[in-house]
Short mmCIF file of C-alpha atoms in Angstrom, two decimals:
data_model
loop_
_atom_site.label_atom_id
_atom_site.label_comp_id
_atom_site.label_asym_id
_atom_site.label_seq_id
_atom_site.Cartn_x
_atom_site.Cartn_y
_atom_site.Cartn_z
CA UNK A 1 -105.42 -19.72 8.02
CA UNK A 2 -105.94 -21.12 11.60
CA UNK A 3 -108.59 -19.98 13.71
CA UNK A 4 -107.19 -17.54 16.45
CA UNK A 5 -109.89 -19.26 19.06
CA UNK A 6 -108.07 -22.31 18.59
CA UNK A 7 -104.81 -20.60 20.16
CA UNK A 8 -106.67 -19.07 23.10
CA UNK A 9 -108.73 -22.17 24.11
CA UNK A 10 -105.87 -24.72 23.04
CA UNK A 11 -102.47 -23.79 22.80
CA UNK A 12 -100.55 -26.68 23.72
CA UNK A 13 -102.96 -28.72 21.16
CA UNK A 14 -101.64 -26.18 18.62
CA UNK A 15 -98.10 -26.86 19.47
CA UNK A 16 -98.30 -30.38 19.13
CA UNK A 17 -99.73 -30.25 15.65
CA UNK A 18 -96.97 -27.49 14.57
CA UNK A 19 -94.50 -29.11 15.77
CA UNK A 20 -95.08 -32.23 13.72
CA UNK A 21 -94.47 -29.98 10.77
CA UNK A 22 -91.12 -28.96 12.78
CA UNK A 23 -92.39 -25.58 13.03
CA UNK A 24 -90.78 -23.62 16.31
CA UNK A 25 -93.52 -23.73 18.76
CA UNK A 26 -92.62 -20.34 20.20
CA UNK A 27 -94.73 -18.80 17.67
CA UNK A 28 -97.86 -19.78 19.45
CA UNK A 29 -96.67 -17.86 22.39
CA UNK A 30 -95.94 -14.89 20.26
CA UNK A 31 -99.46 -15.02 18.39
CA UNK A 32 -101.36 -15.33 22.05
CA UNK A 33 -99.32 -12.25 23.00
CA UNK A 34 -100.06 -10.25 20.27
CA UNK A 35 -103.42 -11.20 20.33
CA UNK A 36 -103.69 -10.46 23.98
CA UNK A 37 -102.48 -6.89 23.52
CA UNK A 38 -104.88 -6.26 20.43
CA UNK A 39 -107.69 -7.30 22.90
CA UNK A 40 -106.19 -4.66 25.52
CA UNK A 41 -106.00 -2.07 22.96
CA UNK A 42 -109.50 -2.64 21.59
CA UNK A 43 -110.80 -2.55 25.11
CA UNK A 44 -109.66 0.43 25.87
CA UNK A 45 -109.79 2.42 22.54
CA UNK A 46 -113.57 1.34 22.94
CA UNK A 47 -113.58 2.61 26.41
CA UNK A 48 -112.10 6.14 25.00
CA UNK A 49 -114.54 6.40 22.49
CA UNK A 50 -117.36 5.89 24.95
CA UNK A 51 -115.80 8.72 27.02
CA UNK A 52 -115.60 11.15 23.93
CA UNK A 53 -119.33 10.23 23.14
CA UNK A 54 -120.29 11.25 26.59
CA UNK A 55 -117.81 14.38 26.76
CA UNK A 56 -119.58 15.27 23.34
CA UNK A 57 -122.97 15.08 25.04
CA UNK A 58 -121.79 17.10 27.57
CA UNK A 59 -120.53 19.82 25.30
CA UNK A 60 -123.84 20.05 23.34
CA UNK A 61 -125.81 20.59 26.69
CA UNK A 62 -123.82 23.32 27.90
CA UNK A 63 -123.88 25.03 24.59
CA UNK A 64 -127.87 24.59 24.75
CA UNK A 65 -127.48 26.08 28.13
CA UNK A 66 -125.03 28.85 26.76
CA UNK A 67 -122.30 27.69 29.66
CA UNK A 68 -118.71 27.94 28.78
CA UNK A 69 -117.93 24.28 27.19
CA UNK A 70 -114.05 24.96 26.81
CA UNK A 71 -112.81 22.56 29.10
CA UNK A 72 -114.81 19.82 27.98
CA UNK A 73 -113.48 20.32 24.46
CA UNK A 74 -110.10 20.56 25.39
CA UNK A 75 -110.55 17.08 27.52
CA UNK A 76 -112.29 15.96 24.19
CA UNK A 77 -109.68 16.79 21.60
CA UNK A 78 -107.07 15.18 24.49
CA UNK A 79 -109.29 11.81 24.43
CA UNK A 80 -109.15 11.90 20.67
CA UNK A 81 -105.50 12.43 20.64
CA UNK A 82 -105.15 9.31 22.41
CA UNK A 83 -107.54 7.37 20.95
CA UNK A 84 -105.88 8.01 17.76
CA UNK A 85 -102.46 7.20 19.40
CA UNK A 86 -103.99 3.86 20.09
CA UNK A 87 -105.67 3.08 17.02
CA UNK A 88 -102.30 3.46 15.26
CA UNK A 89 -100.63 1.07 18.03
CA UNK A 90 -103.56 -1.28 17.47
CA UNK A 91 -103.22 -1.63 13.52
CA UNK A 92 -99.37 -2.16 13.77
CA UNK A 93 -100.26 -4.82 16.20
CA UNK A 94 -103.28 -6.58 14.70
CA UNK A 95 -101.11 -6.43 10.97
CA UNK A 96 -98.21 -8.16 13.07
CA UNK A 97 -100.54 -10.88 14.29
CA UNK A 98 -102.16 -11.40 10.59
CA UNK A 99 -99.08 -11.80 9.18
CA UNK A 100 -97.53 -14.47 12.02
CA UNK A 101 -100.99 -16.23 11.48
CA UNK A 102 -101.52 -16.03 7.50
CA UNK A 103 -97.70 -17.66 7.68
CA UNK A 104 -98.70 -20.58 9.74
CA UNK A 105 -99.78 -24.03 7.75
CA UNK A 106 -103.14 -25.71 8.58
CA UNK A 107 -102.86 -28.25 11.24
CA UNK A 108 -102.55 -31.84 10.64
CA UNK A 109 -105.24 -34.67 10.76
CA UNK A 110 -104.91 -37.40 13.14
CA UNK A 111 -104.82 -39.93 10.32
CA UNK A 112 -101.51 -38.05 8.89
CA UNK A 113 -98.65 -40.31 9.71
CA UNK A 114 -95.88 -38.37 11.56
CA UNK A 115 -92.41 -38.07 9.47
CA UNK A 116 -89.67 -35.83 8.75
CA UNK A 117 -89.30 -36.02 4.84
CA UNK A 118 -90.63 -37.54 2.02
CA UNK A 119 -88.73 -40.80 2.76
CA UNK A 120 -91.49 -41.36 5.69
CA UNK A 121 -94.47 -40.79 3.85
CA UNK A 122 -96.72 -44.31 3.76
CA UNK A 123 -97.69 -46.62 0.91
CA UNK A 124 -101.33 -47.54 1.36
CA UNK A 125 -101.62 -48.58 -2.28
CA UNK A 126 -100.17 -50.15 -5.30
CA UNK A 127 -101.95 -51.12 -8.52
CA UNK A 128 -100.61 -52.96 -11.38
CA UNK A 129 -97.39 -54.66 -12.53
CA UNK A 130 -94.60 -52.30 -14.23
CA UNK A 131 -93.75 -54.09 -17.60
CA UNK A 132 -90.41 -56.06 -18.30
CA UNK A 133 -89.30 -54.94 -21.49
CA UNK A 134 -87.52 -57.58 -23.93
CA UNK A 135 -85.59 -54.87 -25.26
CA UNK A 136 -84.09 -51.70 -24.23
CA UNK A 137 -86.71 -49.26 -23.31
CA UNK A 138 -85.85 -45.64 -23.79
CA UNK A 139 -87.02 -42.37 -22.02
CA UNK A 140 -90.21 -40.38 -23.08
CA UNK A 141 -88.10 -37.49 -24.18
CA UNK A 142 -86.29 -39.43 -26.86
CA UNK A 143 -89.15 -41.49 -28.14
CA UNK A 144 -91.45 -38.18 -28.75
CA UNK A 145 -88.38 -36.33 -30.48
CA UNK A 146 -87.88 -39.63 -32.56
CA UNK A 147 -91.22 -39.59 -33.59
CA UNK A 148 -91.80 -35.62 -33.67
CA UNK A 149 -94.17 -35.33 -31.09
CA UNK A 150 -92.56 -32.60 -29.60
CA UNK A 151 -89.82 -30.36 -29.90
CA UNK A 152 -87.82 -28.94 -26.69
CA UNK A 153 -85.18 -27.57 -28.59
CA UNK A 154 -87.60 -25.05 -30.41
CA UNK A 155 -89.55 -24.26 -27.06
CA UNK A 156 -86.23 -23.49 -25.49
CA UNK A 157 -85.51 -20.88 -28.34
CA UNK A 158 -88.84 -19.25 -28.17
CA UNK A 159 -89.21 -19.33 -24.57
CA UNK A 160 -86.42 -20.65 -22.84
CA UNK A 161 -86.07 -23.72 -20.51
CA UNK A 162 -88.66 -26.18 -19.12
CA UNK A 163 -90.80 -25.49 -22.01
CA UNK A 164 -91.87 -27.85 -24.92
CA UNK A 165 -93.99 -27.80 -28.15
CA UNK A 166 -96.27 -30.83 -28.62
CA UNK A 167 -96.21 -31.49 -32.20
CA UNK A 168 -98.43 -33.58 -34.48
CA UNK A 169 -99.36 -36.65 -32.89
CA UNK A 170 -97.80 -35.33 -29.52
CA UNK A 171 -100.24 -32.46 -29.69
CA UNK A 172 -103.46 -35.13 -30.50
CA UNK A 173 -102.21 -36.96 -27.58
CA UNK A 174 -102.26 -34.45 -25.35
CA UNK A 175 -105.94 -33.02 -26.25
CA UNK A 176 -107.55 -36.99 -26.15
CA UNK A 177 -105.57 -37.04 -22.59
CA UNK A 178 -107.69 -34.00 -21.57
CA UNK A 179 -110.99 -35.00 -22.92
CA UNK A 180 -110.95 -38.35 -21.49
CA UNK A 181 -109.99 -36.90 -18.09
CA UNK A 182 -112.72 -34.28 -18.25
CA UNK A 183 -115.34 -36.82 -19.36
CA UNK A 184 -114.35 -39.36 -16.44
CA UNK A 185 -114.80 -36.77 -13.76
CA UNK A 186 -118.12 -35.52 -15.28
CA UNK A 187 -119.19 -39.25 -15.21
CA UNK A 188 -118.24 -39.04 -11.31
CA UNK A 189 -120.74 -36.15 -10.68
CA UNK A 190 -118.02 -33.33 -11.23
CA UNK A 191 -118.95 -29.85 -12.85
CA UNK A 192 -117.18 -28.84 -15.76
CA UNK A 193 -115.65 -25.47 -15.72
CA UNK A 194 -113.53 -23.12 -18.00
CA UNK A 195 -111.92 -20.77 -15.77
CA UNK A 196 -109.55 -17.36 -15.99
CA UNK A 197 -106.16 -18.11 -15.89
CA UNK A 198 -105.28 -14.82 -14.67
CA UNK A 199 -106.11 -14.17 -10.99
CA UNK A 200 -106.07 -11.18 -8.47
CA UNK A 201 -104.13 -11.04 -5.20
CA UNK A 202 -107.31 -12.06 -3.13
CA UNK A 203 -107.40 -15.14 -4.92
CA UNK A 204 -103.79 -16.36 -4.49
CA UNK A 205 -104.42 -15.49 -0.51
CA UNK A 206 -107.56 -17.06 -0.76
CA UNK A 207 -106.08 -20.76 -1.18
CA UNK A 208 -102.92 -19.79 0.63
CA UNK A 209 -100.13 -19.34 -2.36
CA UNK A 210 -99.88 -15.60 -1.26
CA UNK A 211 -97.95 -14.50 0.93
CA UNK A 212 -95.95 -17.29 1.65
CA UNK A 213 -95.20 -18.88 -2.00
CA UNK A 214 -95.03 -15.48 -4.03
CA UNK A 215 -91.31 -16.75 -5.44
CA UNK A 216 -93.02 -19.71 -7.01
CA UNK A 217 -95.56 -17.48 -8.78
CA UNK A 218 -95.15 -15.95 -12.32
CA UNK A 219 -96.82 -12.19 -11.95
CA UNK A 220 -98.07 -9.60 -14.57
CA UNK A 221 -96.64 -6.45 -12.99
CA UNK A 222 -98.50 -4.40 -14.80
CA UNK A 223 -101.81 -5.54 -13.92
CA UNK A 224 -101.19 -6.84 -10.50
CA UNK A 225 -102.54 -10.37 -11.81
CA UNK A 226 -100.99 -13.76 -11.32
CA UNK A 227 -100.48 -16.91 -13.61
CA UNK A 228 -102.47 -19.69 -11.82
CA UNK A 229 -100.35 -22.44 -10.57
CA UNK A 230 -103.38 -24.74 -10.96
CA UNK A 231 -107.11 -24.58 -11.47
CA UNK A 232 -107.70 -24.91 -7.72
CA UNK A 233 -107.01 -21.05 -7.22
CA UNK A 234 -110.06 -19.95 -9.28
CA UNK A 235 -112.21 -23.08 -9.00
CA UNK A 236 -111.97 -22.48 -5.04
CA UNK A 237 -112.26 -18.61 -5.03
CA UNK A 238 -115.52 -18.95 -7.40
CA UNK A 239 -117.51 -18.75 -3.66
CA UNK A 240 -115.06 -16.42 -2.13
CA UNK A 241 -116.92 -14.36 0.01
CA UNK A 242 -120.45 -15.95 -0.43
CA UNK A 243 -122.53 -17.71 1.89
CA UNK A 244 -123.98 -21.42 0.30
CA UNK A 245 -127.27 -22.97 1.34
CA UNK A 246 -127.09 -26.34 2.68
CA UNK A 247 -128.59 -27.76 -0.69
CA UNK A 248 -125.37 -26.49 -2.70
CA UNK A 249 -123.29 -29.20 -0.70
CA UNK A 250 -121.47 -31.01 -2.18
CA UNK A 251 -120.26 -28.89 -4.80
CA UNK A 252 -118.03 -30.65 -7.14
CA UNK A 253 -116.20 -29.35 -10.01
CA UNK A 254 -113.33 -29.82 -12.71
CA UNK A 255 -111.15 -28.01 -15.09
CA UNK A 256 -108.38 -28.11 -17.51
CA UNK A 257 -106.20 -25.12 -17.60
CA UNK A 258 -102.53 -24.54 -18.19
CA UNK A 259 -100.61 -24.43 -15.02
CA UNK A 260 -97.40 -21.90 -14.45
CA UNK A 261 -94.89 -22.26 -11.88
CA UNK A 262 -91.45 -20.71 -11.42
CA UNK A 263 -90.25 -24.06 -10.17
CA UNK A 264 -88.06 -21.89 -7.50
CA UNK A 265 -85.74 -24.00 -5.80
CA UNK A 266 -85.77 -26.70 -8.49
CA UNK A 267 -82.57 -26.34 -10.35
CA UNK A 268 -81.00 -29.38 -11.76
CA UNK A 269 -84.08 -31.63 -10.72
CA UNK A 270 -85.84 -33.37 -13.87
CA UNK A 271 -84.32 -31.09 -16.45
CA UNK A 272 -85.47 -33.59 -19.20
CA UNK A 273 -88.75 -34.12 -20.73
CA UNK A 274 -92.11 -33.39 -19.19
CA UNK A 275 -91.66 -33.92 -15.74
CA UNK A 276 -90.88 -30.42 -14.13
CA UNK A 277 -91.99 -27.62 -16.73
CA UNK A 278 -92.84 -23.58 -16.16
CA UNK A 279 -95.90 -24.44 -18.28
CA UNK A 280 -98.32 -27.75 -18.22
CA UNK A 281 -101.80 -28.73 -18.47
CA UNK A 282 -103.52 -30.25 -15.84
CA UNK A 283 -106.90 -31.32 -15.10
CA UNK A 284 -108.35 -30.43 -11.36
CA UNK A 285 -111.15 -31.67 -9.06
CA UNK A 286 -112.29 -29.01 -6.16
CA UNK A 287 -115.10 -29.80 -3.66
CA UNK A 288 -116.78 -27.91 -1.21
CA UNK A 289 -118.35 -30.25 1.43
CA UNK A 290 -120.01 -30.07 4.92
CA UNK A 291 -117.00 -30.76 7.64
CA UNK A 292 -118.80 -34.10 8.77
CA UNK A 293 -118.01 -35.09 5.03
CA UNK A 294 -114.67 -34.21 4.10
CA UNK A 295 -112.74 -36.88 4.81
CA UNK A 296 -114.76 -39.61 2.97
CA UNK A 297 -114.92 -37.01 0.25
CA UNK A 298 -111.20 -37.06 0.09
CA UNK A 299 -111.10 -40.70 -0.25
CA UNK A 300 -114.00 -40.64 -2.87
CA UNK A 301 -111.76 -37.98 -4.83
CA UNK A 302 -108.83 -40.19 -4.95
CA UNK A 303 -110.57 -43.09 -5.90
CA UNK A 304 -111.62 -40.38 -9.05
CA UNK A 305 -107.62 -39.71 -9.70
CA UNK A 306 -106.67 -43.05 -9.62
CA UNK A 307 -109.48 -44.64 -11.91
CA UNK A 308 -107.74 -42.47 -15.02
CA UNK A 309 -104.66 -44.66 -14.69
CA UNK A 310 -106.39 -47.87 -14.17
CA UNK A 311 -108.40 -47.35 -17.00
CA UNK A 312 -105.40 -46.47 -19.42
CA UNK A 313 -103.75 -49.73 -17.61
CA UNK A 314 -100.53 -47.82 -16.26
CA UNK A 315 -98.81 -49.00 -12.86
CA UNK A 316 -99.30 -46.91 -9.76
CA UNK A 317 -99.33 -46.45 -5.88
CA UNK A 318 -100.98 -44.42 -3.57
CA UNK A 319 -99.57 -42.93 -0.29
CA UNK A 320 -100.28 -40.76 2.52
CA UNK A 321 -97.87 -37.88 2.70
CA UNK A 322 -96.32 -37.68 6.20
CA UNK A 323 -96.22 -34.69 8.30
CA UNK A 324 -92.90 -33.63 7.23
CA UNK A 325 -93.59 -33.43 3.25
CA UNK A 326 -97.51 -32.51 3.24
CA UNK A 327 -98.67 -29.00 1.74
CA UNK A 328 -99.06 -25.79 3.34
CA UNK A 329 -102.65 -25.99 3.58
CA UNK A 330 -103.57 -29.61 3.61
CA UNK A 331 -104.65 -31.46 6.80
CA UNK A 332 -104.49 -34.74 4.93
CA UNK A 333 -102.53 -35.57 1.60
CA UNK A 334 -102.67 -38.78 -0.71
CA UNK A 335 -100.38 -38.64 -3.41
CA UNK A 336 -100.81 -40.76 -6.64
CA UNK A 337 -97.42 -41.64 -8.36
CA UNK A 338 -97.37 -43.31 -11.51
CA UNK A 339 -94.74 -45.74 -12.95
CA UNK A 340 -92.13 -43.99 -15.36
CA UNK A 341 -89.79 -46.82 -16.76
CA UNK A 342 -87.22 -44.20 -17.41
CA UNK A 343 -87.03 -43.76 -13.69
CA UNK A 344 -87.39 -47.26 -12.28
CA UNK A 345 -89.45 -45.55 -9.98
CA UNK A 346 -92.76 -44.03 -9.34
CA UNK A 347 -93.43 -40.36 -9.70
CA UNK A 348 -96.09 -38.32 -8.41
CA UNK A 349 -99.12 -37.53 -11.07
CA UNK A 350 -101.61 -36.48 -8.82
CA UNK A 351 -101.86 -34.92 -4.95
CA UNK A 352 -105.65 -34.73 -3.06
CA UNK A 353 -105.76 -33.15 -0.22
CA UNK A 354 -108.55 -31.96 2.12
CA UNK A 355 -107.83 -28.42 3.35
CA UNK A 356 -110.50 -28.49 5.98
CA UNK A 357 -111.65 -25.00 6.70
CA UNK A 358 -107.81 -23.72 6.02
CA UNK A 359 -108.82 -22.17 2.52
CA UNK A 360 -112.34 -21.19 3.33
CA UNK A 361 -111.30 -19.17 6.47
CA UNK A 362 -108.87 -17.06 4.24
CA UNK A 363 -111.68 -16.80 1.27
CA UNK A 364 -114.79 -16.37 3.49
CA UNK A 365 -116.98 -19.12 2.15
CA UNK A 366 -119.47 -20.19 4.48
CA UNK A 367 -122.60 -22.11 4.61
CA UNK A 368 -125.89 -22.08 6.46
CA UNK A 369 -127.73 -25.61 7.04
CA UNK A 370 -130.60 -23.90 6.96
CA UNK A 371 -131.89 -19.97 6.89
CA UNK A 372 -132.20 -19.51 10.61
CA UNK A 373 -128.81 -21.45 11.16
CA UNK A 374 -125.32 -19.59 12.07
CA UNK A 375 -123.23 -19.38 9.23
CA UNK A 376 -120.77 -22.13 9.09
CA UNK A 377 -116.94 -22.39 7.21
CA UNK A 378 -116.97 -25.45 4.85
CA UNK A 379 -114.53 -27.57 3.86
CA UNK A 380 -112.33 -27.44 0.45
CA UNK A 381 -110.78 -30.31 -1.23
CA UNK A 382 -108.64 -30.42 -4.48
CA UNK A 383 -106.85 -32.35 -5.97
CA UNK A 384 -105.03 -33.52 -9.65
CA UNK A 385 -107.07 -35.52 -12.25
CA UNK A 386 -104.41 -35.94 -13.60
CA UNK A 387 -101.28 -33.79 -14.72
CA UNK A 388 -101.55 -34.29 -18.13
CA UNK A 389 -98.12 -33.87 -19.15
CA UNK A 390 -96.95 -36.40 -16.95
CA UNK A 391 -99.84 -38.95 -17.96
CA UNK A 392 -98.53 -38.30 -21.48
CA UNK A 393 -94.84 -39.45 -20.39
CA UNK A 394 -96.38 -42.08 -18.65
CA UNK A 395 -98.43 -43.64 -21.46
CA UNK A 396 -95.28 -42.79 -23.97
CA UNK A 397 -93.13 -44.99 -21.69
CA UNK A 398 -95.35 -47.74 -20.52
CA UNK A 399 -96.62 -48.07 -24.34
CA UNK A 400 -93.51 -47.75 -26.28
CA UNK A 401 -92.45 -50.79 -28.45
CA UNK A 402 -89.48 -52.25 -29.63
CA UNK A 403 -89.59 -50.49 -33.21
CA UNK A 404 -89.74 -47.08 -31.41
CA UNK A 405 -93.73 -46.69 -32.17
CA UNK A 406 -96.32 -46.17 -29.27
CA UNK A 407 -99.25 -48.41 -28.83
CA UNK A 408 -102.43 -46.02 -28.04
CA UNK A 409 -104.16 -47.30 -24.94
CA UNK A 410 -107.61 -48.88 -25.43
CA UNK A 411 -109.65 -46.12 -23.72
CA UNK A 412 -107.57 -43.61 -26.18
CA UNK A 413 -108.51 -44.92 -29.11
CA UNK A 414 -111.82 -43.32 -29.59
CA UNK A 415 -110.21 -39.67 -28.71
CA UNK A 416 -107.48 -40.52 -31.22
CA UNK A 417 -110.30 -41.11 -34.05
CA UNK A 418 -109.62 -44.40 -34.25
CA UNK A 419 -105.65 -44.44 -34.44
CA UNK A 420 -104.02 -47.38 -32.42
CA UNK A 421 -100.79 -46.74 -33.06
CA UNK A 422 -98.56 -43.99 -33.43
CA UNK A 423 -95.36 -44.03 -35.41
#
């Protein structure tokens, strides 16, 4: 959530930044008008409450002096009614103001390139050379079904479209990838966590999924809980409504969870295979940083994501998202895209973002530089490290052999119990 003080002091700056996201900047004027109205109503009700308190004292004094207090009592009741009316109006104005504020995205960093959509993202790095096959390469969905590593048909029977059973060596490869990723991030200083996979609405609000993106979430109506779209949600909310001490920063968490997404609006996209699922596993990284350290932390986090693909020896590229493609809560984002032969293209496998103080303001996560210092908002960051299903698909496609088998990447052999080939 954006700081209302920024609207008051630098409205043109806010407009400029929102314009980069193609947002109608008249919203800034609307918010300022509501803010002025709220402050005027607050001042008026405080003035009336002071008057009511003074009148109450006068009434008490009259009663002590055995004087008639009827006029004063009547005046106090009238003031009370006016206060009640103003408070109702203030609540309505304040709620409207909040509703508008919480639906506005973060302001993009000065380092974020300007652009209308994904076509204007900027490639900042490319690693590895896509493999040239001397046979007709297959898509991962055909390979895994031939090797009985996955069963999409039975998953559709059990759950519907965009689900999969991973079976036999498929289940084993998935687990190997999870453990390899978690071990890599632990070696990079991330504390491993096991998180809840159902969270409350306050948690979803804290990280920015609610209220704007409710249609993308699965909800357990009876309990009022939501399945997580990523472990970013429980990990970031771990410190919700807390004040951290200076020595707690930076804090770096990693976790593997199932992720659940309705994929609203994605009908017809990536309908085959493991690329766009309602349920998938993902290893996540989350960081809590001092504001002055957060952009350097973003570079470090992105390197952690890239290192997974380098250890697997799978080509990738890293792009800086432009202002028209960047996520709701992010100020700056790098996407890491893995090479998939079946697409003859790079596909997103990780998104690493600096959310600055956007989530911390919503979730009320602060820190003190020393015990006498004023509490400040932390900066939060999150990044995939990596999406396991998409990494699974990348391994299968990039390591396929002419006879239909898959060579196990060297770094995964110990996690596969010494197995070097899936056939």
